[in-house]
């Protein structure tokens, strides 16, 4: 399926979509600099990623907004960040230790770094966008985001995300995002690009990337 003019049937995901969409998430994120940094062994990565994205999918259904396509080949997990969101650090640490075992410290480092640099300005946070690797480069991801972007524009809200490679960074630039200060993950980790799609302004532009004061929390 090739998407034209950003036309794609998008719907809310439900628990019934869990099995195929967890598979899409795990496969789509299996390759790349962050994946290599988190878990160097690809076989162990596949096992841990299935557990990690099972947790991510169900957490998204409970606390965020999860969208998918009619054929379940793509999924986006959004979180409204309209005010500071506290994290139960003890519970999250226990969850990551159960999910990732010996690899938990890097997962903790990743989540802690991302959380510390979330903008304070009210926005929606795109935590994950995944397209079945056999369906990528057909415009499906962009089309899946387009409907949510339209909603955000109607609400006058910006969007924020982290891009984990240059290919994704270029995609988000095409979709109206601007790049902010980068993140370099510790322990010889990769570069992450912080991306911001500003709210529409009365002059036809968009609000600029907000100044962010890092918040420190410890898992």
PDB file of C-alpha atoms in Angstrom:
ATOM      1  CA  UNK A   1       0.000   0.000   0.000  1.00  0.00           C
ATOM      2  CA  UNK A   2       1.363   3.384  -1.031  1.00  0.00           C
ATOM      3  CA  UNK A   3      -0.216   6.441   0.546  1.00  0.00           C
ATOM      4  CA  UNK A   4      -0.984   9.451  -1.630  1.00  0.00           C
ATOM      5  CA  UNK A   5      -1.981  12.916  -0.423  1.00  0.00           C
ATOM      6  CA  UNK A   6      -1.653  11.722   3.174  1.00  0.00           C
ATOM      7  CA  UNK A   7      -4.932   9.792   2.782  1.00  0.00           C
ATOM      8  CA  UNK A   8      -4.997   6.830   5.162  1.00  0.00           C
ATOM      9  CA  UNK A   9      -7.651   5.271   7.342  1.00  0.00           C
ATOM     10  CA  UNK A  10      -6.490   5.986  10.898  1.00  0.00           C
ATOM     11  CA  UNK A  11      -8.311   4.746  13.981  1.00  0.00           C
ATOM     12  CA  UNK A  12      -7.734   4.436  17.730  1.00  0.00           C
ATOM     13  CA  UNK A  13      -5.988   1.231  18.724  1.00  0.00           C
ATOM     14  CA  UNK A  14      -7.539  -1.136  21.261  1.00  0.00           C
ATOM     15  CA  UNK A  15      -6.446  -4.129  23.309  1.00  0.00           C
ATOM     16  CA  UNK A  16      -7.507  -6.312  20.381  1.00  0.00           C
ATOM     17  CA  UNK A  17      -4.655  -4.790  18.362  1.00  0.00           C
ATOM     18  CA  UNK A  18      -1.996  -5.693  20.924  1.00  0.00           C
ATOM     19  CA  UNK A  19      -0.361  -8.688  19.259  1.00  0.00           C
ATOM     20  CA  UNK A  20       0.177  -7.228  15.766  1.00  0.00           C
ATOM     21  CA  UNK A  21       1.087  -3.720  16.941  1.00  0.00           C
ATOM     22  CA  UNK A  22       3.561  -4.889  19.579  1.00  0.00           C
ATOM     23  CA  UNK A  23       5.186  -6.867  16.774  1.00  0.00           C
ATOM     24  CA  UNK A  24       5.329  -3.760  14.567  1.00  0.00           C
ATOM     25  CA  UNK A  25       6.941  -1.727  17.358  1.00  0.00           C
ATOM     26  CA  UNK A  26       9.514  -4.389  18.206  1.00  0.00           C
ATOM     27  CA  UNK A  27      10.503  -4.957  14.571  1.00  0.00           C
ATOM     28  CA  UNK A  28      10.560  -1.293  13.566  1.00  0.00           C
ATOM     29  CA  UNK A  29      12.885  -0.353  16.433  1.00  0.00           C
ATOM     30  CA  UNK A  30      15.039  -3.492  16.271  1.00  0.00           C
ATOM     31  CA  UNK A  31      17.715  -1.890  14.090  1.00  0.00           C
ATOM     32  CA  UNK A  32      19.460   1.432  14.627  1.00  0.00           C
ATOM     33  CA  UNK A  33      21.998   3.235  16.787  1.00  0.00           C
ATOM     34  CA  UNK A  34      19.832   3.309  19.928  1.00  0.00           C
ATOM     35  CA  UNK A  35      19.016  -0.394  19.611  1.00  0.00           C
ATOM     36  CA  UNK A  36      22.696  -1.267  19.178  1.00  0.00           C
ATOM     37  CA  UNK A  37      23.577   0.855  22.214  1.00  0.00           C
ATOM     38  CA  UNK A  38      20.861  -0.597  24.441  1.00  0.00           C
ATOM     39  CA  UNK A  39      21.432  -4.275  23.624  1.00  0.00           C
ATOM     40  CA  UNK A  40      24.353  -5.181  21.342  1.00  0.00           C
ATOM     41  CA  UNK A  41      23.250  -8.792  20.815  1.00  0.00           C
ATOM     42  CA  UNK A  42      20.394  -8.784  18.242  1.00  0.00           C
ATOM     43  CA  UNK A  43      18.837 -12.046  19.459  1.00  0.00           C
ATOM     44  CA  UNK A  44      18.698 -10.887  23.067  1.00  0.00           C
ATOM     45  CA  UNK A  45      17.445  -7.529  21.826  1.00  0.00           C
ATOM     46  CA  UNK A  46      14.507  -9.166  20.078  1.00  0.00           C
ATOM     47  CA  UNK A  47      13.441 -10.920  23.280  1.00  0.00           C
ATOM     48  CA  UNK A  48      13.801  -7.845  25.485  1.00  0.00           C
ATOM     49  CA  UNK A  49      12.205  -5.528  22.933  1.00  0.00           C
ATOM     50  CA  UNK A  50       9.082  -7.675  22.770  1.00  0.00           C
ATOM     51  CA  UNK A  51       8.674  -7.276  26.547  1.00  0.00           C
ATOM     52  CA  UNK A  52       9.554  -3.572  26.431  1.00  0.00           C
ATOM     53  CA  UNK A  53       7.073  -2.721  23.698  1.00  0.00           C
ATOM     54  CA  UNK A  54       4.372  -4.862  25.267  1.00  0.00           C
ATOM     55  CA  UNK A  55       4.683  -2.563  28.276  1.00  0.00           C
ATOM     56  CA  UNK A  56       4.866   0.549  26.042  1.00  0.00           C
ATOM     57  CA  UNK A  57       1.744  -0.375  24.084  1.00  0.00           C
ATOM     58  CA  UNK A  58      -0.411  -1.082  27.127  1.00  0.00           C
ATOM     59  CA  UNK A  59       0.908   1.989  28.935  1.00  0.00           C
ATOM     60  CA  UNK A  60       0.007   4.066  25.881  1.00  0.00           C
ATOM     61  CA  UNK A  61      -3.542   2.695  25.828  1.00  0.00           C
ATOM     62  CA  UNK A  62      -3.976   3.498  29.519  1.00  0.00           C
ATOM     63  CA  UNK A  63      -2.286   6.880  29.753  1.00  0.00           C
ATOM     64  CA  UNK A  64      -1.962   8.248  26.213  1.00  0.00           C
ATOM     65  CA  UNK A  65      -3.444   8.054  22.739  1.00  0.00           C
ATOM     66  CA  UNK A  66      -2.564   5.164  20.428  1.00  0.00           C
ATOM     67  CA  UNK A  67      -3.423   5.312  16.733  1.00  0.00           C
ATOM     68  CA  UNK A  68      -3.112   2.644  14.073  1.00  0.00           C
ATOM     69  CA  UNK A  69      -4.040   1.968  10.477  1.00  0.00           C
ATOM     70  CA  UNK A  70      -6.817  -0.219   9.135  1.00  0.00           C
ATOM     71  CA  UNK A  71      -4.338  -2.973   8.247  1.00  0.00           C
ATOM     72  CA  UNK A  72      -2.373  -2.675  11.534  1.00  0.00           C
ATOM     73  CA  UNK A  73       0.915  -1.969   9.740  1.00  0.00           C
ATOM     74  CA  UNK A  74       1.732   1.204  11.681  1.00  0.00           C
ATOM     75  CA  UNK A  75       1.260   2.604  15.161  1.00  0.00           C
ATOM     76  CA  UNK A  76       1.803   5.951  16.879  1.00  0.00           C
ATOM     77  CA  UNK A  77       1.798   6.432  20.653  1.00  0.00           C
ATOM     78  CA  UNK A  78       1.161   9.985  21.832  1.00  0.00           C
ATOM     79  CA  UNK A  79       1.062  11.450  25.334  1.00  0.00           C
ATOM     80  CA  UNK A  80      -0.614  14.775  26.120  1.00  0.00           C
ATOM     81  CA  UNK A  81       1.853  16.758  28.229  1.00  0.00           C
ATOM     82  CA  UNK A  82      -0.355  19.635  29.284  1.00  0.00           C
ATOM     83  CA  UNK A  83       1.149  19.841  32.768  1.00  0.00           C
ATOM     84  CA  UNK A  84       4.102  18.185  34.546  1.00  0.00           C
ATOM     85  CA  UNK A  85       3.551  14.441  34.842  1.00  0.00           C
ATOM     86  CA  UNK A  86       5.028  12.791  37.943  1.00  0.00           C
ATOM     87  CA  UNK A  87       6.662   9.392  37.586  1.00  0.00           C
ATOM     88  CA  UNK A  88       6.584   6.697  40.265  1.00  0.00           C
ATOM     89  CA  UNK A  89      10.317   6.078  40.043  1.00  0.00           C
ATOM     90  CA  UNK A  90      10.321   2.965  42.227  1.00  0.00           C
ATOM     91  CA  UNK A  91       7.589   1.334  40.189  1.00  0.00           C
ATOM     92  CA  UNK A  92       9.260   2.253  36.885  1.00  0.00           C
ATOM     93  CA  UNK A  93      12.636   0.968  38.024  1.00  0.00           C
ATOM     94  CA  UNK A  94      11.076  -2.343  39.021  1.00  0.00           C
ATOM     95  CA  UNK A  95       9.314  -2.569  35.663  1.00  0.00           C
ATOM     96  CA  UNK A  96      12.507  -1.933  33.695  1.00  0.00           C
ATOM     97  CA  UNK A  97      14.440  -4.463  35.760  1.00  0.00           C
ATOM     98  CA  UNK A  98      11.792  -7.100  35.033  1.00  0.00           C
ATOM     99  CA  UNK A  99      11.726  -6.221  31.338  1.00  0.00           C
ATOM    100  CA  UNK A 100      15.400  -5.735  30.566  1.00  0.00           C
ATOM    101  CA  UNK A 101      17.293  -7.677  33.235  1.00  0.00           C
ATOM    102  CA  UNK A 102      21.024  -7.029  32.892  1.00  0.00           C
ATOM    103  CA  UNK A 103      20.302  -4.325  30.268  1.00  0.00           C
ATOM    104  CA  UNK A 104      18.061  -2.317  32.600  1.00  0.00           C
ATOM    105  CA  UNK A 105      20.684   0.342  33.492  1.00  0.00           C
ATOM    106  CA  UNK A 106      20.827   1.647  29.923  1.00  0.00           C
ATOM    107  CA  UNK A 107      17.041   1.642  29.602  1.00  0.00           C
ATOM    108  CA  UNK A 108      16.912   3.640  32.844  1.00  0.00           C
ATOM    109  CA  UNK A 109      19.519   6.040  31.482  1.00  0.00           C
ATOM    110  CA  UNK A 110      17.588   6.471  28.229  1.00  0.00           C
ATOM    111  CA  UNK A 111      14.236   7.162  29.881  1.00  0.00           C
ATOM    112  CA  UNK A 112      15.740   9.397  32.561  1.00  0.00           C
ATOM    113  CA  UNK A 113      17.575  11.489  29.954  1.00  0.00           C
ATOM    114  CA  UNK A 114      14.488  11.889  27.774  1.00  0.00           C
ATOM    115  CA  UNK A 115      12.269  12.759  30.738  1.00  0.00           C
ATOM    116  CA  UNK A 116      14.721  15.337  32.062  1.00  0.00           C
ATOM    117  CA  UNK A 117      14.648  17.241  28.770  1.00  0.00           C
ATOM    118  CA  UNK A 118      10.916  17.266  28.094  1.00  0.00           C
ATOM    119  CA  UNK A 119       9.789  20.844  27.357  1.00  0.00           C
ATOM    120  CA  UNK A 120       7.727  22.522  30.063  1.00  0.00           C
ATOM    121  CA  UNK A 121       5.426  24.201  27.538  1.00  0.00           C
ATOM    122  CA  UNK A 122       2.141  22.266  27.101  1.00  0.00           C
ATOM    123  CA  UNK A 123       2.416  19.922  24.121  1.00  0.00           C
ATOM    124  CA  UNK A 124       1.745  16.423  22.848  1.00  0.00           C
ATOM    125  CA  UNK A 125       4.686  14.025  22.991  1.00  0.00           C
ATOM    126  CA  UNK A 126       5.183  11.459  20.246  1.00  0.00           C
ATOM    127  CA  UNK A 127       6.811   8.639  22.184  1.00  0.00           C
ATOM    128  CA  UNK A 128       6.814   6.088  19.345  1.00  0.00           C
ATOM    129  CA  UNK A 129       6.063   5.983  15.642  1.00  0.00           C
ATOM    130  CA  UNK A 130       6.541   2.569  14.064  1.00  0.00           C
ATOM    131  CA  UNK A 131       5.819   1.212  10.597  1.00  0.00           C
ATOM    132  CA  UNK A 132       6.163  -2.439   9.607  1.00  0.00           C
ATOM    133  CA  UNK A 133       9.657  -2.628   8.037  1.00  0.00           C
ATOM    134  CA  UNK A 134       8.181  -4.275   4.925  1.00  0.00           C
ATOM    135  CA  UNK A 135       5.893  -1.233   4.429  1.00  0.00           C
ATOM    136  CA  UNK A 136       8.306   1.597   5.098  1.00  0.00           C
ATOM    137  CA  UNK A 137       9.137   4.399   2.634  1.00  0.00           C
ATOM    138  CA  UNK A 138       5.545   4.525   1.337  1.00  0.00           C
ATOM    139  CA  UNK A 139       4.308   7.564   3.244  1.00  0.00           C
ATOM    140  CA  UNK A 140       2.407   5.548   5.849  1.00  0.00           C
ATOM    141  CA  UNK A 141       4.149   7.050   8.875  1.00  0.00           C
ATOM    142  CA  UNK A 142       3.653  10.603   7.639  1.00  0.00           C
ATOM    143  CA  UNK A 143       0.005   9.939   6.893  1.00  0.00           C
ATOM    144  CA  UNK A 144      -0.544   8.389  10.315  1.00  0.00           C
ATOM    145  CA  UNK A 145       0.815  11.543  11.947  1.00  0.00           C
ATOM    146  CA  UNK A 146      -1.061  13.961   9.686  1.00  0.00           C
ATOM    147  CA  UNK A 147      -4.427  13.449  11.362  1.00  0.00           C
ATOM    148  CA  UNK A 148      -3.022  14.049  14.843  1.00  0.00           C
ATOM    149  CA  UNK A 149      -1.126  17.090  13.609  1.00  0.00           C
ATOM    150  CA  UNK A 150      -4.394  18.529  12.300  1.00  0.00           C
ATOM    151  CA  UNK A 151      -5.991  18.004  15.707  1.00  0.00           C
ATOM    152  CA  UNK A 152      -3.089  19.718  17.426  1.00  0.00           C
ATOM    153  CA  UNK A 153      -3.324  22.690  15.075  1.00  0.00           C
ATOM    154  CA  UNK A 154      -7.035  22.983  15.845  1.00  0.00           C
ATOM    155  CA  UNK A 155      -6.194  22.982  19.565  1.00  0.00           C
ATOM    156  CA  UNK A 156      -3.282  25.382  19.132  1.00  0.00           C
ATOM    157  CA  UNK A 157      -0.835  22.879  20.614  1.00  0.00           C
ATOM    158  CA  UNK A 158       2.728  21.963  19.602  1.00  0.00           C
ATOM    159  CA  UNK A 159       4.263  18.486  19.285  1.00  0.00           C
ATOM    160  CA  UNK A 160       7.580  17.159  20.556  1.00  0.00           C
ATOM    161  CA  UNK A 161       9.627  14.015  19.874  1.00  0.00           C
ATOM    162  CA  UNK A 162      13.132  12.566  19.800  1.00  0.00           C
ATOM    163  CA  UNK A 163      14.527  11.366  16.459  1.00  0.00           C
ATOM    164  CA  UNK A 164      17.049   8.568  16.778  1.00  0.00           C
ATOM    165  CA  UNK A 165      18.717   8.764  13.358  1.00  0.00           C
ATOM    166  CA  UNK A 166      19.229  11.114  10.430  1.00  0.00           C
ATOM    167  CA  UNK A 167      16.595   9.415   8.288  1.00  0.00           C
ATOM    168  CA  UNK A 168      13.920  10.043  10.892  1.00  0.00           C
ATOM    169  CA  UNK A 169      15.216  13.555  11.475  1.00  0.00           C
ATOM    170  CA  UNK A 170      14.753  14.349   7.765  1.00  0.00           C
ATOM    171  CA  UNK A 171      11.211  12.929   7.850  1.00  0.00           C
ATOM    172  CA  UNK A 172      10.210  15.134  10.757  1.00  0.00           C
ATOM    173  CA  UNK A 173      11.781  18.203   9.197  1.00  0.00           C
ATOM    174  CA  UNK A 174       9.589  17.586   6.138  1.00  0.00           C
ATOM    175  CA  UNK A 175       6.548  17.357   8.426  1.00  0.00           C
ATOM    176  CA  UNK A 176       7.114  20.818   9.853  1.00  0.00           C
ATOM    177  CA  UNK A 177       9.264  20.045  12.871  1.00  0.00           C
ATOM    178  CA  UNK A 178      12.367  22.036  13.735  1.00  0.00           C
ATOM    179  CA  UNK A 179      15.457  20.591  15.383  1.00  0.00           C
ATOM    180  CA  UNK A 180      16.456  21.768  18.830  1.00  0.00           C
ATOM    181  CA  UNK A 181      19.530  21.000  20.940  1.00  0.00           C
ATOM    182  CA  UNK A 182      20.751  17.443  20.569  1.00  0.00           C
ATOM    183  CA  UNK A 183      21.126  14.770  23.220  1.00  0.00           C
ATOM    184  CA  UNK A 184      24.252  12.608  23.367  1.00  0.00           C
ATOM    185  CA  UNK A 185      23.500   9.491  25.370  1.00  0.00           C
ATOM    186  CA  UNK A 186      26.170   8.631  27.949  1.00  0.00           C
ATOM    187  CA  UNK A 187      28.476   5.606  27.878  1.00  0.00           C
ATOM    188  CA  UNK A 188      29.443   6.092  24.208  1.00  0.00           C
ATOM    189  CA  UNK A 189      25.801   6.436  23.216  1.00  0.00           C
ATOM    190  CA  UNK A 190      24.388   7.833  19.953  1.00  0.00           C
ATOM    191  CA  UNK A 191      23.163  11.330  19.165  1.00  0.00           C
ATOM    192  CA  UNK A 192      19.433  12.005  19.524  1.00  0.00           C
ATOM    193  CA  UNK A 193      17.716  14.942  17.805  1.00  0.00           C
ATOM    194  CA  UNK A 194      15.054  16.778  19.809  1.00  0.00           C
ATOM    195  CA  UNK A 195      12.285  17.900  17.439  1.00  0.00           C
ATOM    196  CA  UNK A 196       9.494  20.456  17.900  1.00  0.00           C
ATOM    197  CA  UNK A 197       6.473  21.192  15.713  1.00  0.00           C
ATOM    198  CA  UNK A 198       5.346  24.554  17.002  1.00  0.00           C
ATOM    199  CA  UNK A 199       1.762  25.667  17.452  1.00  0.00           C
ATOM    200  CA  UNK A 200       0.364  27.858  14.657  1.00  0.00           C
ATOM    201  CA  UNK A 201       0.694  31.600  15.221  1.00  0.00           C
ATOM    202  CA  UNK A 202      -1.557  34.439  14.100  1.00  0.00           C
ATOM    203  CA  UNK A 203       1.055  35.448  11.511  1.00  0.00           C
ATOM    204  CA  UNK A 204       1.008  32.058   9.796  1.00  0.00           C
ATOM    205  CA  UNK A 205       4.229  30.764  11.337  1.00  0.00           C
ATOM    206  CA  UNK A 206       4.816  28.416  14.227  1.00  0.00           C
ATOM    207  CA  UNK A 207       6.120  28.856  17.732  1.00  0.00           C
ATOM    208  CA  UNK A 208       9.851  28.253  18.103  1.00  0.00           C
ATOM    209  CA  UNK A 209      11.592  25.500  20.035  1.00  0.00           C
ATOM    210  CA  UNK A 210      11.111  26.351  23.736  1.00  0.00           C
ATOM    211  CA  UNK A 211      13.905  26.932  26.187  1.00  0.00           C
ATOM    212  CA  UNK A 212      14.146  23.844  28.378  1.00  0.00           C
ATOM    213  CA  UNK A 213      15.523  23.688  31.893  1.00  0.00           C
ATOM    214  CA  UNK A 214      16.570  20.057  32.512  1.00  0.00           C
ATOM    215  CA  UNK A 215      14.678  18.360  35.305  1.00  0.00           C
ATOM    216  CA  UNK A 216      16.559  15.833  37.378  1.00  0.00           C
ATOM    217  CA  UNK A 217      14.958  12.682  38.643  1.00  0.00           C
ATOM    218  CA  UNK A 218      16.683   9.494  39.623  1.00  0.00           C
ATOM    219  CA  UNK A 219      15.536   6.024  38.802  1.00  0.00           C
TER     220      UNK A 219
END
